[in-house]
Amino acid sequence: MHTHDMLPYEVVKEYGAEELEDNELLAVFIRTGTKEQNAVEIANRILDSFPERNLLGLCHIPWKELIKIPGIGEVKAIKLNCLAELARRISKTEAKKGLKFDEPKTVWRYYKESLRHEERERVILIMLDQKLQMICDAVLSVGTVRESIVSPRELFLMALKEKAVQVMLVHNHPSGDPAPSRADLEITERIRLLGAMMEMPLVDHIIIGDKTYCSLREKGYFSK
């Protein structure tokens, strides 16, 4: 293991990047400090500004907020913001490899990072072909902290435009609890029945919480 008096660059050269602590990883991208504090100390200030003091906070802080931290100027803030977006895209690309729309857990893995920390409910419509391959997805609605408004008419118009054969819904609960609300169950049932009439079945409705999910199909709220 590396000693604490080694610089992050030296640690990577000697042991590999996996040996760096979170603050040391950030320090590599911050590069330079100030007269009062070095890059690692600035990185600690960044981590201290996040509620759970981990790197996930970097994915949810605007660069204009980062520049309020002493030692972080506009260039560093934008660089760190781009780093967070790069990490998010790598994670999503990796999750896409195992994405199977008949396996809710893989859908949760694919969408969780982009949804679980949203402050408002965001409903995503996933449009699928006959073989459960994704044609495309789209944000159907963005609601308040407590609810979102979904229009079945808009949903099916969008799906028909993309020549979808089946559809799936994914949305987040800002509270972190993925248990379905009464409104969730009611709108799901309406869409399920309309989809059956239009021969465009609703495959599932997956609710994403902070660290877990709820598949309404898995929970038996509706059947194929």
Short mmCIF file of C-alpha atoms in Angstrom, two decimals:
data_model
loop_
_atom_site.label_atom_id
_atom_site.label_comp_id
_atom_site.label_asym_id
_atom_site.label_seq_id
_atom_site.Cartn_x
_atom_site.Cartn_y
_atom_site.Cartn_z
CA MET A 1 0.00 0.00 0.00
CA HIS A 2 1.16 3.57 -0.61
CA THR A 3 2.27 5.93 2.11
CA HIS A 4 0.40 9.14 2.82
CA ASP A 5 3.40 11.36 2.06
CA MET A 6 3.37 10.33 -1.62
CA LEU A 7 1.83 12.62 -4.22
CA PRO A 8 -1.19 11.23 -6.13
CA TYR A 9 0.80 11.06 -9.38
CA GLU A 10 3.50 9.05 -7.61
CA VAL A 11 0.91 6.66 -6.18
CA VAL A 12 -0.56 6.00 -9.63
CA LYS A 13 2.87 5.37 -11.15
CA GLU A 14 3.87 3.01 -8.34
CA TYR A 15 0.64 1.25 -7.42
CA GLY A 16 -2.12 2.19 -9.89
CA ALA A 17 -5.04 4.63 -9.75
CA GLU A 18 -7.18 2.18 -7.77
CA GLU A 19 -4.98 2.87 -4.73
CA LEU A 20 -5.96 6.54 -4.59
CA GLU A 21 -8.44 7.81 -2.01
CA ASP A 22 -11.40 9.86 -3.28
CA ASN A 23 -9.76 13.15 -2.33
CA GLU A 24 -6.53 12.12 -4.10
CA LEU A 25 -8.42 11.25 -7.28
CA LEU A 26 -10.01 14.68 -7.28
CA ALA A 27 -6.64 16.26 -6.61
CA VAL A 28 -5.25 14.77 -9.82
CA PHE A 29 -7.84 16.73 -11.82
CA ILE A 30 -7.58 19.86 -9.69
CA ARG A 31 -3.80 19.73 -10.29
CA THR A 32 -2.73 22.89 -8.50
CA GLY A 33 -3.60 24.37 -5.15
CA THR A 34 -3.23 27.86 -3.68
CA LYS A 35 -0.81 29.46 -1.25
CA GLU A 36 -3.09 28.44 1.60
CA GLN A 37 -3.94 24.87 0.59
CA ASN A 38 -2.71 22.16 -1.74
CA ALA A 39 -4.82 20.24 -4.29
CA VAL A 40 -5.66 17.43 -1.85
CA GLU A 41 -6.90 19.90 0.75
CA ILE A 42 -9.07 21.61 -1.86
CA ALA A 43 -10.43 18.19 -2.82
CA ASN A 44 -11.33 17.61 0.83
CA ARG A 45 -13.27 20.88 0.85
CA ILE A 46 -15.24 19.68 -2.17
CA LEU A 47 -16.07 16.35 -0.54
CA ASP A 48 -17.01 18.09 2.71
CA SER A 49 -19.61 20.12 0.80
CA PHE A 50 -21.52 16.95 -0.17
CA PRO A 51 -24.09 15.51 2.29
CA GLU A 52 -22.65 11.98 2.19
CA ARG A 53 -19.07 13.09 1.50
CA ASN A 54 -18.54 10.83 -1.48
CA LEU A 55 -17.84 11.29 -5.17
CA LEU A 56 -21.50 10.86 -6.16
CA GLY A 57 -22.03 14.43 -5.02
CA LEU A 58 -19.89 15.59 -7.92
CA CYS A 59 -22.55 14.34 -10.32
CA HIS A 60 -25.19 16.58 -8.81
CA ILE A 61 -23.51 19.92 -8.19
CA PRO A 62 -23.50 22.60 -10.93
CA TRP A 63 -20.12 24.04 -11.81
CA LYS A 64 -21.36 27.48 -10.70
CA GLU A 65 -21.74 26.05 -7.19
CA LEU A 66 -18.28 24.50 -7.29
CA ILE A 67 -16.62 27.87 -7.83
CA LYS A 68 -17.94 29.00 -4.44
CA ILE A 69 -15.47 26.56 -2.84
CA PRO A 70 -12.16 28.29 -2.01
CA GLY A 71 -9.45 27.19 -4.42
CA ILE A 72 -11.84 26.30 -7.24
CA GLY A 73 -11.99 28.72 -10.12
CA GLU A 74 -14.10 28.58 -13.26
CA VAL A 75 -11.70 26.37 -15.24
CA LYS A 76 -11.36 23.79 -12.43
CA ALA A 77 -15.13 23.81 -11.81
CA ILE A 78 -15.94 23.15 -15.46
CA LYS A 79 -13.25 20.46 -15.64
CA LEU A 80 -14.70 18.65 -12.60
CA ASN A 81 -18.22 19.03 -14.01
CA CYS A 82 -17.07 17.37 -17.24
CA LEU A 83 -15.33 14.64 -15.23
CA ALA A 84 -18.60 13.83 -13.47
CA GLU A 85 -20.48 13.71 -16.77
CA LEU A 86 -17.81 11.46 -18.28
CA ALA A 87 -18.09 9.07 -15.31
CA ARG A 88 -21.90 9.04 -15.64
CA ARG A 89 -21.71 8.21 -19.36
CA ILE A 90 -19.14 5.45 -18.80
CA SER A 91 -21.35 3.95 -16.11
CA LYS A 92 -24.42 4.06 -18.36
CA THR A 93 -22.51 2.55 -21.29
CA GLU A 94 -21.33 -0.29 -19.06
CA ALA A 95 -24.86 -0.90 -17.76
CA LYS A 96 -26.22 -0.96 -21.31
CA LYS A 97 -24.21 -4.10 -22.08
CA GLY A 98 -26.45 -6.15 -19.80
CA LEU A 99 -29.67 -4.27 -20.48
CA LYS A 100 -32.61 -6.66 -20.90
CA PHE A 101 -36.13 -5.31 -20.79
CA ASP A 102 -37.58 -8.53 -19.43
CA GLU A 103 -35.20 -8.25 -16.46
CA PRO A 104 -36.18 -5.20 -14.38
CA LYS A 105 -32.94 -5.15 -12.41
CA THR A 106 -30.93 -4.45 -15.56
CA VAL A 107 -33.29 -1.58 -16.47
CA TRP A 108 -32.82 -0.17 -12.97
CA ARG A 109 -29.03 -0.35 -13.31
CA TYR A 110 -29.17 1.48 -16.62
CA TYR A 111 -31.37 4.36 -15.49
CA LYS A 112 -30.57 4.68 -11.77
CA GLU A 113 -27.68 7.16 -11.93
CA SER A 114 -29.59 9.58 -14.11
CA LEU A 115 -32.78 9.40 -12.03
CA ARG A 116 -32.22 8.49 -8.40
CA HIS A 117 -30.92 11.90 -7.29
CA GLU A 118 -33.42 14.01 -9.24
CA GLU A 119 -35.37 16.43 -7.06
CA ARG A 120 -38.51 16.11 -9.18
CA GLU A 121 -40.27 13.08 -10.57
CA ARG A 122 -39.19 12.38 -14.12
CA VAL A 123 -41.11 9.86 -16.22
CA ILE A 124 -39.31 8.12 -19.07
CA LEU A 125 -41.11 6.28 -21.84
CA ILE A 126 -39.13 3.41 -23.33
CA MET A 127 -40.28 2.32 -26.78
CA LEU A 128 -39.57 -1.27 -27.76
CA ASP A 129 -39.85 -3.49 -30.81
CA GLN A 130 -41.35 -6.99 -30.98
CA LYS A 131 -38.14 -8.56 -29.62
CA LEU A 132 -37.94 -6.21 -26.62
CA GLN A 133 -35.11 -4.23 -28.18
CA MET A 134 -35.14 -0.51 -27.45
CA ILE A 135 -36.08 1.73 -30.35
CA CYS A 136 -35.58 4.87 -28.26
CA ASP A 137 -36.56 6.48 -25.00
CA ALA A 138 -37.87 9.93 -24.15
CA VAL A 139 -38.77 12.02 -21.13
CA LEU A 140 -42.55 11.95 -20.98
CA SER A 141 -43.04 14.38 -18.11
CA VAL A 142 -41.28 16.21 -15.32
CA GLY A 143 -43.40 16.80 -12.24
CA THR A 144 -43.27 18.43 -8.86
CA VAL A 145 -41.42 16.97 -5.88
CA ARG A 146 -44.53 14.93 -5.04
CA GLU A 147 -45.97 13.93 -8.38
CA SER A 148 -45.68 13.90 -12.13
CA ILE A 149 -48.42 14.25 -14.69
CA VAL A 150 -48.52 11.57 -17.38
CA SER A 151 -50.79 11.88 -20.41
CA PRO A 152 -51.70 8.44 -21.85
CA ARG A 153 -52.66 10.17 -25.10
CA GLU A 154 -49.23 11.79 -25.43
CA LEU A 155 -47.56 8.51 -24.49
CA PHE A 156 -49.21 6.50 -27.24
CA LEU A 157 -48.86 9.24 -29.85
CA MET A 158 -45.15 9.29 -29.17
CA ALA A 159 -44.93 5.49 -29.29
CA LEU A 160 -46.86 5.29 -32.56
CA LYS A 161 -44.64 7.94 -34.12
CA GLU A 162 -41.59 5.81 -33.31
CA LYS A 163 -43.34 2.64 -34.58
CA ALA A 164 -43.06 0.99 -31.18
CA VAL A 165 -44.69 -2.39 -30.63
CA GLN A 166 -44.38 -2.41 -26.83
CA VAL A 167 -43.74 0.24 -24.20
CA MET A 168 -42.27 0.51 -20.71
CA LEU A 169 -42.36 3.25 -18.10
CA VAL A 170 -39.57 4.21 -15.73
CA HIS A 171 -39.78 6.99 -13.17
CA ASN A 172 -38.09 8.07 -9.97
CA HIS A 173 -39.32 8.85 -6.47
CA PRO A 174 -37.34 11.80 -5.04
CA SER A 175 -38.14 10.52 -1.54
CA GLY A 176 -35.89 7.53 -2.24
CA ASP A 177 -38.69 5.05 -1.50
CA PRO A 178 -39.71 3.19 -4.69
CA ALA A 179 -43.01 1.88 -3.26
CA PRO A 180 -45.80 2.78 -5.72
CA SER A 181 -48.29 5.46 -4.76
CA ARG A 182 -51.99 5.16 -5.45
CA ALA A 183 -51.55 7.57 -8.36
CA ASP A 184 -48.74 5.38 -9.76
CA LEU A 185 -50.99 2.33 -9.70
CA GLU A 186 -53.95 4.15 -11.21
CA ILE A 187 -52.05 5.63 -14.16
CA THR A 188 -50.28 2.31 -14.75
CA GLU A 189 -53.58 0.47 -14.93
CA ARG A 190 -55.03 3.04 -17.34
CA ILE A 191 -52.01 2.77 -19.63
CA ARG A 192 -51.98 -1.03 -19.38
CA LEU A 193 -55.64 -1.27 -20.41
CA LEU A 194 -55.25 1.25 -23.24
CA GLY A 195 -52.13 -0.53 -24.44
CA ALA A 196 -53.98 -3.84 -24.55
CA MET A 197 -56.76 -2.24 -26.61
CA MET A 198 -54.23 -0.76 -29.02
CA GLU A 199 -52.19 -3.98 -29.21
CA MET A 200 -49.23 -2.12 -27.77
CA PRO A 201 -48.70 -3.77 -24.37
CA LEU A 202 -47.15 -2.09 -21.37
CA VAL A 203 -44.25 -4.40 -20.52
CA ASP A 204 -43.57 -2.97 -17.05
CA HIS A 205 -43.50 0.17 -14.94
CA ILE A 206 -40.32 0.46 -12.88
CA ILE A 207 -40.00 2.96 -10.05
CA ILE A 208 -36.48 3.97 -9.08
CA GLY A 209 -35.61 4.86 -5.51
CA ASP A 210 -32.33 5.88 -3.92
CA LYS A 211 -30.70 2.45 -3.77
CA THR A 212 -33.37 0.07 -5.03
CA TYR A 213 -36.36 -0.19 -7.35
CA CYS A 214 -39.89 -1.53 -7.65
CA SER A 215 -41.10 -3.38 -10.75
CA LEU A 216 -44.90 -3.32 -10.79
CA ARG A 217 -44.90 -6.47 -12.91
CA GLU A 218 -42.62 -8.30 -10.48
CA LYS A 219 -44.81 -7.19 -7.59
CA GLY A 220 -47.88 -8.63 -9.32
CA TYR A 221 -49.76 -5.36 -9.88
CA PHE A 222 -50.52 -6.44 -13.44
CA SER A 223 -49.89 -9.49 -15.57
CA LYS A 224 -48.99 -10.13 -19.19
#
